[in-house]
Structures are given as C-alpha cells and as structure tokens.
PDB file of C-alpha atoms in Angstrom:
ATOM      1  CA  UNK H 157      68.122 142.869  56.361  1.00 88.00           C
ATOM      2  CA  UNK H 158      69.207 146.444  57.962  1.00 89.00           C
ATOM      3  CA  UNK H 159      65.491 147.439  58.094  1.00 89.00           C
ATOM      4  CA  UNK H 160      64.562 144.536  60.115  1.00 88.00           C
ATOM      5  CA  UNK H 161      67.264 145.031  62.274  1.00 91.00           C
ATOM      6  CA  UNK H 162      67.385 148.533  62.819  1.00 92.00           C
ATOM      7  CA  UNK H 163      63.498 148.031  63.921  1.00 90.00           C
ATOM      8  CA  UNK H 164      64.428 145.809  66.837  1.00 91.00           C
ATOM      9  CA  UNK H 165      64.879 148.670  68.670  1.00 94.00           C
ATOM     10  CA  UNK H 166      61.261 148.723  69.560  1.00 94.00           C
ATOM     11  CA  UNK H 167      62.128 145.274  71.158  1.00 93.00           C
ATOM     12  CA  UNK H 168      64.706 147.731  73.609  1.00 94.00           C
ATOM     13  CA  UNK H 169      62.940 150.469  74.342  1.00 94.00           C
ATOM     14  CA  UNK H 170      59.965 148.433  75.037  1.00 94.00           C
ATOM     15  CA  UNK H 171      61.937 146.457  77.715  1.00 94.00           C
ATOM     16  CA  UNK H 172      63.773 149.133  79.190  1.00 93.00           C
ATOM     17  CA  UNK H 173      60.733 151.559  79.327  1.00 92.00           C
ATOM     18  CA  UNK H 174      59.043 148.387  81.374  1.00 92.00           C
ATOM     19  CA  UNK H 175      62.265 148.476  83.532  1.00 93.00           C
ATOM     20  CA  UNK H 176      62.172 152.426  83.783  1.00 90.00           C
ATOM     21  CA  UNK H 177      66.022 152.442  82.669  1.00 90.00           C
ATOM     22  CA  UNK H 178      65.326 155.482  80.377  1.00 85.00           C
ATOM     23  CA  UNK H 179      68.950 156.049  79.449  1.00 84.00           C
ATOM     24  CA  UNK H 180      69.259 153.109  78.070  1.00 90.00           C
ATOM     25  CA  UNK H 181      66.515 153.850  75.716  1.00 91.00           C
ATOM     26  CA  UNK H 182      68.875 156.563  74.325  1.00 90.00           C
ATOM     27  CA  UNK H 183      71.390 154.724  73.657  1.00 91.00           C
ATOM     28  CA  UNK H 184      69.190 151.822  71.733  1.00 92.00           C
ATOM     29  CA  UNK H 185      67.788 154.629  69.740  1.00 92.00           C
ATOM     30  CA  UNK H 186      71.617 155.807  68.932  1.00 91.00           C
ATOM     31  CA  UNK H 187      72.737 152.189  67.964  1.00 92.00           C
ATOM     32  CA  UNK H 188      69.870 151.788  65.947  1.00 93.00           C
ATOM     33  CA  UNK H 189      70.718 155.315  64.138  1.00 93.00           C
ATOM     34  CA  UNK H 190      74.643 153.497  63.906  1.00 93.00           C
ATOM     35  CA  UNK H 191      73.493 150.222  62.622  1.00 93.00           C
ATOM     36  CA  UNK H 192      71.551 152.325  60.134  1.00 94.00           C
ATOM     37  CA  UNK H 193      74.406 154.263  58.876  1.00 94.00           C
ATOM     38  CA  UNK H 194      76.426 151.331  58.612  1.00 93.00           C
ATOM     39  CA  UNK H 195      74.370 149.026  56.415  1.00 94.00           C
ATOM     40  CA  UNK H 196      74.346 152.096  54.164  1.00 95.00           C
ATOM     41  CA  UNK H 197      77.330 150.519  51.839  1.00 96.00           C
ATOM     42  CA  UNK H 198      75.276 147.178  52.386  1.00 93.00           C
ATOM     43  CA  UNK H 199      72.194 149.153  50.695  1.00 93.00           C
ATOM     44  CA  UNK H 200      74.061 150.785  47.934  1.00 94.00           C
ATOM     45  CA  UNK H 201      76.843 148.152  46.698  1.00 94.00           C
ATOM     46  CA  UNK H 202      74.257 146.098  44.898  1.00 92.00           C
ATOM     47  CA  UNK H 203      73.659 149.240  42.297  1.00 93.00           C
ATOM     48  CA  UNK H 204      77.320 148.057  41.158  1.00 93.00           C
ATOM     49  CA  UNK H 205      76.197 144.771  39.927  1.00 94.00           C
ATOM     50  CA  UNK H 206      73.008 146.006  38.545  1.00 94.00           C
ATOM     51  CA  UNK H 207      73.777 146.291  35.063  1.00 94.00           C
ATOM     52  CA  UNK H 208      75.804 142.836  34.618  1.00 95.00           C
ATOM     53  CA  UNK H 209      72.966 141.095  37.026  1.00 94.00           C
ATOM     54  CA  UNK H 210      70.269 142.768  34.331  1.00 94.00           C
ATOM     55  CA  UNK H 211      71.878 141.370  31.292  1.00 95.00           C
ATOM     56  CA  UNK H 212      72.937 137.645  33.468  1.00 95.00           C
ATOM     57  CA  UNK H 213      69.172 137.755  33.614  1.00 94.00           C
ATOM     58  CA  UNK H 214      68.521 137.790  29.804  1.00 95.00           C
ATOM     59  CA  UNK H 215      67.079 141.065  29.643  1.00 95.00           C
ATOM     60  CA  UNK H 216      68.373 143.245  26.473  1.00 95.00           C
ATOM     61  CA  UNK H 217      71.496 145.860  27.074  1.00 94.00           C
ATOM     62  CA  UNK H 218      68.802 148.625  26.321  1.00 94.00           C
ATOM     63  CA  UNK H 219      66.831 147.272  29.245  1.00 94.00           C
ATOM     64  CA  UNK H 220      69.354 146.650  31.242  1.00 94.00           C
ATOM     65  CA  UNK H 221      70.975 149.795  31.362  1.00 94.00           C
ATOM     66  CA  UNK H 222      67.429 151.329  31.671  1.00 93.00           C
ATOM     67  CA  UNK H 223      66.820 149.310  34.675  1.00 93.00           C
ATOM     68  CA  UNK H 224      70.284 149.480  36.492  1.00 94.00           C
ATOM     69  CA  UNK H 225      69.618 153.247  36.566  1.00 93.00           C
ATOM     70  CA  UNK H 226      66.330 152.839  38.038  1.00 93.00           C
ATOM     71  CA  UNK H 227      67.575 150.410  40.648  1.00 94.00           C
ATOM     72  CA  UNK H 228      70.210 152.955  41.281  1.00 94.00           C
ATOM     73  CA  UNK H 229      67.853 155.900  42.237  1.00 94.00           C
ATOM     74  CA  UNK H 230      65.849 153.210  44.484  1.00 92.00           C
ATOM     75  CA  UNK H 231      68.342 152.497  46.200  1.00 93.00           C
ATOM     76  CA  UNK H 232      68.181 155.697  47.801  1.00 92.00           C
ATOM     77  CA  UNK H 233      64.851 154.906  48.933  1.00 93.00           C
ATOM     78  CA  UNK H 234      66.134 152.538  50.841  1.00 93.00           C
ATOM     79  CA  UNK H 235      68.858 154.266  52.783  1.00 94.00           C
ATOM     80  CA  UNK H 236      65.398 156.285  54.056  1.00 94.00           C
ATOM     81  CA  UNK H 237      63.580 153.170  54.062  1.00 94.00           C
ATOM     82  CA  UNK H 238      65.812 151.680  57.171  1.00 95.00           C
ATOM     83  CA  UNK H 239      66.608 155.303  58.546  1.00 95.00           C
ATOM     84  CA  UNK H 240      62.418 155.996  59.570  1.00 96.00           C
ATOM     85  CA  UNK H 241      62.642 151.787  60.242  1.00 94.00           C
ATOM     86  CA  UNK H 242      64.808 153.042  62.693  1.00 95.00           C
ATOM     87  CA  UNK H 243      62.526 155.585  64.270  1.00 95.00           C
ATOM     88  CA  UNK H 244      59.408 153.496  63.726  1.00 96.00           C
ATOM     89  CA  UNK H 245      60.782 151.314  66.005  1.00 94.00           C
ATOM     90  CA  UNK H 246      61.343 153.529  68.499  1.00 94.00           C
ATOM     91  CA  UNK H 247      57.713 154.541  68.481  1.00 96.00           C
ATOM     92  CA  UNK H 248      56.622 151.268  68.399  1.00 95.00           C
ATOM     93  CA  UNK H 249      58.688 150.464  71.586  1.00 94.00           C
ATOM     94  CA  UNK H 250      57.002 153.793  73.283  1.00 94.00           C
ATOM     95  CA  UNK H 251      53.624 152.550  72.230  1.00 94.00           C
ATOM     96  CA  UNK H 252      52.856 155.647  69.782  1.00 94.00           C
ATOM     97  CA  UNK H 253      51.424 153.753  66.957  1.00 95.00           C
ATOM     98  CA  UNK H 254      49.554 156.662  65.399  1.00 96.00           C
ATOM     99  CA  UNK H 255      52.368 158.648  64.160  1.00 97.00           C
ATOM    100  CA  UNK H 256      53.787 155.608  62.061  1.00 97.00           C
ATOM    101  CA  UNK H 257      50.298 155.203  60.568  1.00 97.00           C
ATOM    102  CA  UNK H 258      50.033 159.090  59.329  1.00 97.00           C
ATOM    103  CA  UNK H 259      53.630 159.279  58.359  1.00 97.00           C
ATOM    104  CA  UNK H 260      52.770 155.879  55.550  1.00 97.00           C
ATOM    105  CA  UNK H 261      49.952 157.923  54.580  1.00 98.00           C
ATOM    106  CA  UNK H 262      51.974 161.526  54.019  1.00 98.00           C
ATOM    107  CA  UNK H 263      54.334 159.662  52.237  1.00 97.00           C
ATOM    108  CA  UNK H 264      51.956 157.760  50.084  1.00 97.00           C
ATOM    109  CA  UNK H 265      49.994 160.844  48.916  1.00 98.00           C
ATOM    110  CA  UNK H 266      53.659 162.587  48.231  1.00 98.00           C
ATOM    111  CA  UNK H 267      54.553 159.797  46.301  1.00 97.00           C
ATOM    112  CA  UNK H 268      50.858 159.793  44.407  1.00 96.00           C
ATOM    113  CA  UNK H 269      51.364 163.175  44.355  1.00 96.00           C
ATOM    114  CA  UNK H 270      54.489 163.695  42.760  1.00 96.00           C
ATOM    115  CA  UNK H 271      53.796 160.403  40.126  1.00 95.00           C
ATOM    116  CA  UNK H 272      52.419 161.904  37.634  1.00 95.00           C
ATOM    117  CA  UNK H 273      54.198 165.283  38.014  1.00 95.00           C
ATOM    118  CA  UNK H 274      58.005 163.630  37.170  1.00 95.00           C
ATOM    119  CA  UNK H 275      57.300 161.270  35.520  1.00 95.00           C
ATOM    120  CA  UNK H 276      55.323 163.769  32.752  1.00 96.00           C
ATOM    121  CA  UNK H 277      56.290 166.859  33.753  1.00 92.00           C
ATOM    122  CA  UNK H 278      54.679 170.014  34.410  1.00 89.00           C
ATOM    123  CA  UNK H 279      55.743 173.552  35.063  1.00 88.00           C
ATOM    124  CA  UNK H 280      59.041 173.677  35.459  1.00 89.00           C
ATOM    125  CA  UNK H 281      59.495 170.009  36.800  1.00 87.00           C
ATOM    126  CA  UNK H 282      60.582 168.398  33.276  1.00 91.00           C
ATOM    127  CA  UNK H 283      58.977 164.789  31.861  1.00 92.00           C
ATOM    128  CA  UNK H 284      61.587 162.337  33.514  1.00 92.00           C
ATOM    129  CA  UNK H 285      59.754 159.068  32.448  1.00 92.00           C
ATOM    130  CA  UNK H 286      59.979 155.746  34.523  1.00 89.00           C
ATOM    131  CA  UNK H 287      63.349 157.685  36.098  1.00 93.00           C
ATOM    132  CA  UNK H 288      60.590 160.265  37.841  1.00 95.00           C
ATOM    133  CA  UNK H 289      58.637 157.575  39.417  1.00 94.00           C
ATOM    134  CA  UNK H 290      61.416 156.682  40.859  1.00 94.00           C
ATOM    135  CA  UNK H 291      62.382 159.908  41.895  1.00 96.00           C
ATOM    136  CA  UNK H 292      59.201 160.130  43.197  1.00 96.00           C
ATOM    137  CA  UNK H 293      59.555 157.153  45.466  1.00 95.00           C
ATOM    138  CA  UNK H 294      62.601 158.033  47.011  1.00 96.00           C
ATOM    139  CA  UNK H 295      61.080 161.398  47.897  1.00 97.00           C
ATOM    140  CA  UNK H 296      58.247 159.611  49.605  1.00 97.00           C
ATOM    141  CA  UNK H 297      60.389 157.637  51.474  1.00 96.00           C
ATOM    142  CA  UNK H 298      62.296 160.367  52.548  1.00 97.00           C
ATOM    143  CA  UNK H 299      59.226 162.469  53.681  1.00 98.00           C
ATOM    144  CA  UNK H 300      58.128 159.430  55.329  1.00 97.00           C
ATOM    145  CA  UNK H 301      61.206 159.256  57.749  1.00 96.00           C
ATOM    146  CA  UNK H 302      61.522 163.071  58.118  1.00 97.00           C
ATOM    147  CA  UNK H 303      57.919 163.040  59.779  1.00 98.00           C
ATOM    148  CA  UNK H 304      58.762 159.786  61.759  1.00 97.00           C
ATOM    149  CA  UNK H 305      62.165 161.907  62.998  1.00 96.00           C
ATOM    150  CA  UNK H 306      59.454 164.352  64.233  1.00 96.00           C
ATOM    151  CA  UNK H 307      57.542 162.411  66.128  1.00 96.00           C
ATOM    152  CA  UNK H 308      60.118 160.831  67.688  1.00 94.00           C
ATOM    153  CA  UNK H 309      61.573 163.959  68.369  1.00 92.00           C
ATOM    154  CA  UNK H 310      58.292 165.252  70.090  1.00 93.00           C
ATOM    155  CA  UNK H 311      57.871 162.318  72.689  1.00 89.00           C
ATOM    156  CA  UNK H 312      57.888 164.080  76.230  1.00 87.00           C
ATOM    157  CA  UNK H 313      60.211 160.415  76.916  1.00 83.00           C
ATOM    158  CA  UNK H 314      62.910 161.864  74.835  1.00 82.00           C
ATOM    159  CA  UNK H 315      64.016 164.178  77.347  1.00 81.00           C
ATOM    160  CA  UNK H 316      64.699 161.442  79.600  1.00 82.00           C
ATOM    161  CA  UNK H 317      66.482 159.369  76.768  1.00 82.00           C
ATOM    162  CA  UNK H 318      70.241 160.754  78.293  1.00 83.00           C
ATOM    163  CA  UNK H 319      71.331 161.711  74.990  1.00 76.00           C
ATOM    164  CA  UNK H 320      74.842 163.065  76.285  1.00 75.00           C
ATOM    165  CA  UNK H 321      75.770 159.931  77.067  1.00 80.00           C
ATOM    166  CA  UNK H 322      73.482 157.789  74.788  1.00 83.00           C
ATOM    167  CA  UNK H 323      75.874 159.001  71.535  1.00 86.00           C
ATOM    168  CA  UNK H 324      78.823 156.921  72.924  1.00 87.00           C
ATOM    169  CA  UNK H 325      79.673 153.842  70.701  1.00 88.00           C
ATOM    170  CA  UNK H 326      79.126 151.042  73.153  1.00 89.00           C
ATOM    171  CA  UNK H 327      80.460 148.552  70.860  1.00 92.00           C
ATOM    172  CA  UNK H 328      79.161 145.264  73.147  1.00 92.00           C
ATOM    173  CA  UNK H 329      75.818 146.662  73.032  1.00 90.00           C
ATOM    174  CA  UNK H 330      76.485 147.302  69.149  1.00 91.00           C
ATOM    175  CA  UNK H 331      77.058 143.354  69.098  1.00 91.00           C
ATOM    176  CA  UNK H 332      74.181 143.028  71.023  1.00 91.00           C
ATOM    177  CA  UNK H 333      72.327 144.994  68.456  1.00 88.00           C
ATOM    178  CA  UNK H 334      73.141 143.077  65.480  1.00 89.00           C
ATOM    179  CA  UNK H 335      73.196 139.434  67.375  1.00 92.00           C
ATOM    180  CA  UNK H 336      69.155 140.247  68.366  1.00 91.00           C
ATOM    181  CA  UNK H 337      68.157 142.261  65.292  1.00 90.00           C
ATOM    182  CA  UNK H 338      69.899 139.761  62.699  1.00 90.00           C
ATOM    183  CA  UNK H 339      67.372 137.090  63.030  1.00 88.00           C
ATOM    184  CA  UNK H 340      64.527 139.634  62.675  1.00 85.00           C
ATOM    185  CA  UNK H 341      66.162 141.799  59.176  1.00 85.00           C
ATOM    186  CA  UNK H 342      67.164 138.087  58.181  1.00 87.00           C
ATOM    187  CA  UNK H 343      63.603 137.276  57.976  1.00 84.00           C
ATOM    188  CA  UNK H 344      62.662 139.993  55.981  1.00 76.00           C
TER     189      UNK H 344
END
C-alpha cells in the first residue's frame, strides 16, 4: 500500500512539470518523502504478529520462530522498498527512466552478490544461514534507493524544485496525497 502511494508522485510532478509550476514539484517530492516516513509503523507492526500468525498457520513453533525472524529482517527491506518508490516516482514524473532501470540492476547484483557470502560466510563475514539472505536483501534494497536518491539528487530540475519552502507540511495537499495515491498502493 505505501509503495504504491508514495509512487504517485510521478503522477505530480508529471502534471506540474507540464504546467511549469516547479515549486510545486518540491513539495510533491517532500510529501511523498512524509507519506513514506509515516507508513513506516504501517511496514513494521506486522513483525509483531509474525510469530502467532506463523503458528495460526499450522506451521511448527521451530518454524515459526525461524520464520518470524526472517520476516522481521524483511521488513526492513521494505521501509527502503517505499523510500526509492518514492524517488522512482519522481524520476518517472521527470521522464528519467534510465536511472530506475540501473539502480534494479546495482541492487540485484548486490543482492546476488552478497547471497552466497552471508548466507555461508567467508572472511570475516560469518555463515548466517537463511537469516543472511535476508540480510542480503535488505542491503539490496537499500543500495537500490541510495542510488535512486542520487539520481534524483542530480536532475538539473531539482534546483528549481523550491526546496525552502517545499519542506513545509501542507497538510491539505498531504490529504491530497493519500486521497490520489490510496487507490494506486491499494491496488498493489
């Protein structure tokens, strides 16, 4: 649901880049980035009823347990998961389709990458098991919305984004945010 939303933004910036009202575009980006930070208790409270939804399932308490803490560790994947949503979108809405495209790719070799390193081991990166591919995940997702934040942050628009302004909560347009975007992270 938050990634969906947070990547209506494109749907903004697209519109007001048409309209050439380039402050606004700041201030979609920044709502996007606040939307973001608030579905971050949405993202993580389901790690609480991991454990008891495991065993509701059928699954054994050895499994369970196993694969509460592995839900637990992805679920920081998915705090970075929405966060480079967020700047996808605002790519997307400024036509730069390219950087999206290399940042899946950097991520996906990380995550390839760093597979069979944690969950084996090697050097001094210890043998984690099923808990290092998860590990290994998160990091991925996490590279993959670090280079997204730097693309964003190299688009010659962003100097016209307004940002002094743009990082005022403009809780109607927050509303606006969330009425638009639900529909589109509901869908997801």
């Amino acid at each position: 649901l938050p990634f969906g939303m947070v990547g209506y933004v494109s749907t903004f910036i697209a519109q007001y880049r048409g309209a050439e009202q380039w402050g606004r575009m700041g201030r979609a980006t920044t709502h996007a980035i606040y939307v973001c930070i608030l579905s971050i208790p949405l993202i993580l409270s389901p790690v609480l009823f991991a454990e008891p939804l495991f065993l509701w399932l059928g699954h054994s308490p050895e499994l369970a347990a196993m694969e509460s803490r592995c839900f637990g560790i992805y679920a920081l994947s998915g705090i970075g998961m929405v966060a480079s949503g967020a700047m996808e979108g605002v790519l997307i809405g400024l036509e730069r389709n390219r950087p999206i495209m290399y940042a899946n790719i950097i991520a996906t070799v990380v995550n390839l990458a760093l597979d069979p390193l944690m969950i084996f081991g090697w050097g001094w990166i210890p043998e984690m098991g099923f808990l290092g591919a998860s590990w290994a995940t998160v990091i991925g997702m996490w590279v993959k919305f670090t280079v997204t934040l730097w693309a964003v942050l190299k688009q010659p628009e962003l100097s016209a984004f307004q940002w002094q302004r743009a990082w005022t909560l403009d809780f109607p347009f927050l509303l606006r945010f969330v009425y638009y975007g639900f529909p589109s992270g509901f869908q997801w």
